[in-house]
Coordinates of C-alpha atoms and ligand atoms in Angstrom, one line a residue:
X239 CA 93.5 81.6 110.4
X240 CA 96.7 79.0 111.3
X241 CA 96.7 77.8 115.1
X242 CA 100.2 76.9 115.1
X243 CA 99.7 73.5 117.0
X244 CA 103.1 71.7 117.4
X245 CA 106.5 72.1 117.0
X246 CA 106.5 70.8 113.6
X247 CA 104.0 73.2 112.3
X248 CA 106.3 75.8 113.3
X249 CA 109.7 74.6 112.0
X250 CA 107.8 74.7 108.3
X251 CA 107.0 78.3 109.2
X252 CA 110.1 79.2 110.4
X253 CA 111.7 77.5 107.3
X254 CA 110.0 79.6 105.3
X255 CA 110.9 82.4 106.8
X256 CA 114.6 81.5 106.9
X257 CA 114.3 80.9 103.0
X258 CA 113.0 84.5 103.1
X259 CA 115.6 86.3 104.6
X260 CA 117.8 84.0 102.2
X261 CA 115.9 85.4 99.6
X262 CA 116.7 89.3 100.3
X263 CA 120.4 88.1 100.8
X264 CA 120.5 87.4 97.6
X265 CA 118.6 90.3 95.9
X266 CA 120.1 93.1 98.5
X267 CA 123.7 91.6 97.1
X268 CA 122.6 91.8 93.3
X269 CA 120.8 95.2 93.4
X270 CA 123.3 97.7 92.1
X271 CA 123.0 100.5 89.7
X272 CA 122.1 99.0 86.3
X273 CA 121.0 95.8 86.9
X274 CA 117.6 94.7 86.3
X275 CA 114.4 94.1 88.5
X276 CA 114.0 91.3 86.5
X277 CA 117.3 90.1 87.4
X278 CA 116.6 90.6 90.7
X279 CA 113.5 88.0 90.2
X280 CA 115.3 85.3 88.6
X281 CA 118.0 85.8 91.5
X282 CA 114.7 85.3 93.8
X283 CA 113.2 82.4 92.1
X284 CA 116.9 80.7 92.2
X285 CA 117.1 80.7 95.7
X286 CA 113.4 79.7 96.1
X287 CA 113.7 76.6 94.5
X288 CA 117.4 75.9 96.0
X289 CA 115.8 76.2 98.9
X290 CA 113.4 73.4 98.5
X291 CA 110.4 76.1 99.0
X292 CA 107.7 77.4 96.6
X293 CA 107.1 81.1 95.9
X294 CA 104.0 82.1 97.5
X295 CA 103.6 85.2 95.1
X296 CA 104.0 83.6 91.4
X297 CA 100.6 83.4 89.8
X298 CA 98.8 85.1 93.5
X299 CA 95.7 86.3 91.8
X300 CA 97.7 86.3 88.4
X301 CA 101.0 87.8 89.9
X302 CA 103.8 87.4 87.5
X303 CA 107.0 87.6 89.2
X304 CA 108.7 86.3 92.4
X305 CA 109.0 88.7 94.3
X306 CA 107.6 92.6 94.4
X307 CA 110.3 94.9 93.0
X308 CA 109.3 98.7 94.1
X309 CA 111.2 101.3 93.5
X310 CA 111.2 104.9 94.5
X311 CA 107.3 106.3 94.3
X312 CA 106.1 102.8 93.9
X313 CA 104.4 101.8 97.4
X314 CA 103.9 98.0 97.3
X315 CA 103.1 95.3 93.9
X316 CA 105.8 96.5 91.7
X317 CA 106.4 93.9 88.5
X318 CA 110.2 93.2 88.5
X319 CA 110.6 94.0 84.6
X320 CA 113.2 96.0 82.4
X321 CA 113.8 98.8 84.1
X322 CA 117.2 99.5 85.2
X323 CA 118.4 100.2 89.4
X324 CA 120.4 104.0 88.8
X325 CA 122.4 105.8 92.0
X326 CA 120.4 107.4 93.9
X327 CA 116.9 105.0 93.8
X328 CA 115.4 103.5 96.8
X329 CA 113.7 99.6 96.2
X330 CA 111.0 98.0 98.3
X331 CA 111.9 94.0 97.9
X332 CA 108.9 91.7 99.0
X333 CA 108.9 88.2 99.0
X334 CA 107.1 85.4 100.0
X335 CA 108.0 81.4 100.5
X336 CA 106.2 78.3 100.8
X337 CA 108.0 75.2 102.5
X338 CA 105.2 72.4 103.2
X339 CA 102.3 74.1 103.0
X340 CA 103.1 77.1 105.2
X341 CA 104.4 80.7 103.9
X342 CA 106.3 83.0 105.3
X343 CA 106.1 86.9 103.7
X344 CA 108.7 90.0 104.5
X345 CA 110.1 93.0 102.9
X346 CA 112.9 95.8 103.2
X347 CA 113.7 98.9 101.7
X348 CA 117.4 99.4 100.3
X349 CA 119.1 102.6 98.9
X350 CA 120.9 102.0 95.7
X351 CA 124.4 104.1 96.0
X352 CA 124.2 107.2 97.7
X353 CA 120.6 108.4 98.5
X354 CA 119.3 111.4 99.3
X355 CA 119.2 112.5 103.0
X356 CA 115.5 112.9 103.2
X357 CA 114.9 108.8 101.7
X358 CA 117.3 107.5 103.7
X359 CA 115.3 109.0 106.9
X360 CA 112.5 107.6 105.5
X361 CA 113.9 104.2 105.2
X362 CA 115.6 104.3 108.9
X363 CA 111.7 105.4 110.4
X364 CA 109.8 102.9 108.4
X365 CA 112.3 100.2 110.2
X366 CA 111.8 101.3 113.0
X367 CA 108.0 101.7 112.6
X368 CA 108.2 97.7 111.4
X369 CA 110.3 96.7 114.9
X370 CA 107.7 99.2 117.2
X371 CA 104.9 97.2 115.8
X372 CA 106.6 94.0 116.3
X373 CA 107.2 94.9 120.1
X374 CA 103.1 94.9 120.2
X375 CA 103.0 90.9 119.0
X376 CA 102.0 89.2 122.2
X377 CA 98.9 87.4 123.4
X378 CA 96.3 89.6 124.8
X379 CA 97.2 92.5 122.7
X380 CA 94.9 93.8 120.5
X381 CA 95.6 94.6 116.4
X382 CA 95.1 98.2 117.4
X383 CA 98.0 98.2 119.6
X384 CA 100.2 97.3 116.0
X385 CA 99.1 99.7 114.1
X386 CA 98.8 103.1 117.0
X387 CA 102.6 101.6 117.5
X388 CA 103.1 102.0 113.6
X389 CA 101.5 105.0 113.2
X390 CA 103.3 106.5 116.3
X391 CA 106.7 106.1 114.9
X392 CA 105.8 108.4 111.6
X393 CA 104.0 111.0 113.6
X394 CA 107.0 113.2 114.2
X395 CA 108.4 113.3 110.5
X396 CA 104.9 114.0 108.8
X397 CA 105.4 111.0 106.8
X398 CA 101.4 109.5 104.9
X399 CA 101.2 106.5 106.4
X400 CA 99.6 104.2 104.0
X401 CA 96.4 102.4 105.3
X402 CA 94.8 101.4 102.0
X403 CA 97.3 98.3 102.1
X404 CA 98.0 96.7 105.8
X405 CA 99.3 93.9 107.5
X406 CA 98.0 90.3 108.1
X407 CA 97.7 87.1 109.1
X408 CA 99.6 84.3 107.6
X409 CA 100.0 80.6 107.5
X410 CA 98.4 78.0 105.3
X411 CA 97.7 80.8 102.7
X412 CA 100.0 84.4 102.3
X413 CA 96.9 86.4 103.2
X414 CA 94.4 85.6 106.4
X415 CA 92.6 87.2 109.3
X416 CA 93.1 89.4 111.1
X417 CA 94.3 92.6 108.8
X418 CA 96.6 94.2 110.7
X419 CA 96.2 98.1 110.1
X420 CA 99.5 100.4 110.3
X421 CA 97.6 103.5 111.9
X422 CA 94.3 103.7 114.2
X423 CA 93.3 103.2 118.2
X424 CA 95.5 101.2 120.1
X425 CA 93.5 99.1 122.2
X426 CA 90.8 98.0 119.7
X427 CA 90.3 95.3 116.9
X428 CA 91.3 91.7 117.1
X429 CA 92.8 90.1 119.8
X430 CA 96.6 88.4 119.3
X431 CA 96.5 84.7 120.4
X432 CA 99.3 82.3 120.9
X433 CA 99.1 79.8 117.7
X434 CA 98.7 82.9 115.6
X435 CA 101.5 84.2 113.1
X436 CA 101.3 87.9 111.9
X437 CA 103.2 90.5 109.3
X438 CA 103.5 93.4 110.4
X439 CA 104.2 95.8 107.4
X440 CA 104.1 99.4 107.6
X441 CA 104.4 101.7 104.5
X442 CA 105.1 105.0 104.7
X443 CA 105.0 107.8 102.0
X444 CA 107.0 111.1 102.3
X445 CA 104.0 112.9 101.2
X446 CA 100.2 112.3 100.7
X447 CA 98.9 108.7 102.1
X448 CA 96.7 108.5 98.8
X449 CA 97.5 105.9 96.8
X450 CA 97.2 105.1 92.5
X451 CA 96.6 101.7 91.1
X452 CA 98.7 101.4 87.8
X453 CA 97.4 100.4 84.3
X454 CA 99.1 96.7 84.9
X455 CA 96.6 96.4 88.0
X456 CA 99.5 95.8 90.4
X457 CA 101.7 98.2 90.5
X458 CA 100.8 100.7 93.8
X459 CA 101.9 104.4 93.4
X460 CA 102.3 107.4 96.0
X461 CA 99.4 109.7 94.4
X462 CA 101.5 112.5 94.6
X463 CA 104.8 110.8 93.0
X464 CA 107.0 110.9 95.9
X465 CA 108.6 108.2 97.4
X466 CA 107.7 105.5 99.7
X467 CA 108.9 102.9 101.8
X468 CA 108.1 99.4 103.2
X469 CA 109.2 96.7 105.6
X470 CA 107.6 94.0 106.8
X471 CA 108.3 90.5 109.0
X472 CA 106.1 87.4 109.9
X473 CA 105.6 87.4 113.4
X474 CA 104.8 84.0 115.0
X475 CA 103.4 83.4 118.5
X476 CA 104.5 80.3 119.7
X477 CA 103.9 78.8 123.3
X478 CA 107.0 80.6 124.3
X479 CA 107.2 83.8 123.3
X480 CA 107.1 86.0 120.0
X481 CA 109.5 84.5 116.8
X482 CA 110.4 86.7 114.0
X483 CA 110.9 84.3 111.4
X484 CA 112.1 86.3 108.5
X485 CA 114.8 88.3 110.6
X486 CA 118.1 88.7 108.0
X487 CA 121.1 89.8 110.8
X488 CA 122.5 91.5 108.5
X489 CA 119.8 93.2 106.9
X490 CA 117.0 93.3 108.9
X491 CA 117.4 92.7 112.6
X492 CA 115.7 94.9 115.5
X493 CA 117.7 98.9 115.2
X494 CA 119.9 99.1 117.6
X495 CA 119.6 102.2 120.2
Ligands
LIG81 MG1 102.5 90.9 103.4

């Protein structure tokens, strides 16, 4: 797990995370109806590199793409490939970046044209969901605290609340300790600590929680084929205070009211 020890260690994070937010810049502009996931990648992997950062996801475990494209009933781990954005779809972009060693990792959920009033309340909670989880980031709070926070926010619209895939700490590699749950007793688990950075990522399904694994091994489905969404920032707890590093004002700052 990163201690984030000095200033300098945290100016690499926070680069990272500001190529991030670049990142969905980029891909939110490009993703209209009939353009590629693909395209969407190779818009990702542009603004990696021009960036002077490396993609934390390329080659993860195999992973062949830049970023995660999900769409619609896909949950998290989509493949960006061939298939075409059309009116009416919801996408999940993830992405990760590495700038000198340290990685930053966030995601949103866009509608493509005109959604459907019952996806773009799912997309409005699950931001929500990401920024009440956030507001439980401080030292002394425990990783139960996240995900009761998380949880909380779906409660009132019946929404599955994923917990086969969760949160986690980040620094030196995508994935450390502590996982970081989206659901469960607040007050338990791990214990936040300044030097520590975080995501926070809830997913939440309009039906069952229950997930399928796809025959490419990556791709995460709602078991019950309806949709699902995802956001997710880096969280870092520096000597003063909470930093978001992945925050796009445009895109993906704190909901206002
Ligand atoms: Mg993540």
């Amino acid at each position: 797990m990163i201690t984030i020890k000095n200033k300098r260690q945290f100016a690499k994070m926070a680069e990272a995370g500001r190529c991030v937010a670049a990142v969905h810049e980029a891909v939110v502009e490009a993703a209209e109806v009939g353009v590629t996931l693909r395209h969407l990648d190779q818009i990702a992997a542009e603004v990696i590199r021009g960036w002077g950062c490396k993609p934390s996801f390329l080659g993860y475990q195999g992973f062949p793409a830049h970023i995660c494209a999900s769409p619609n009933e896909v949950i998290v781990h989509g493949i960006p490939g061939d298939d075409r954005l059309a009116e009416g779809d919801i996408l999940s972009i993830d992405a990760g970046a590495i700038y000198e060693g340290y990685h930053a990792d966030a995601a949103l959920t866009i509608p493509i044209g005109e959604v459907d009033e019952e996806s773009a309340r799912l997309i409005e909670v699950t931001r929500r969901a990401l920024w009440a989880g956030i507001d439980q980031v401080h030292p002394g709070k425990k990783v139960g605290d996240i995900g009761h926070a998380v949880e909380t926010a779906a409660v009132p619209y019946g929404y599955g609340v994923v917990s086969q895939y969760v949160g986690h700490g980040i620094g030196r590699s995508m994935h450390e300790g502590p996982q970081i749950p989206n659901l469960g007793p607040p007050g338990k688990g791990y214990r936040l600590k300044t030097g520590m950075a975080v995501c926070v990522e809830p997913m939440f399904n309009l039906g069952t929680p229950d997930t399928v694994t796809a025959e490419d091994g990556w791709t995460v489905l709602t078991a019950d084929g309806r949709r699902s969404a995802h956001f997710e920032h880096t969280v870092a707890l520096t000597a003063a205070g909470p930093v978001v590093l992945t925050v796009n004002d445009l895109l993906t700052a704190r909901p206002v009211g």
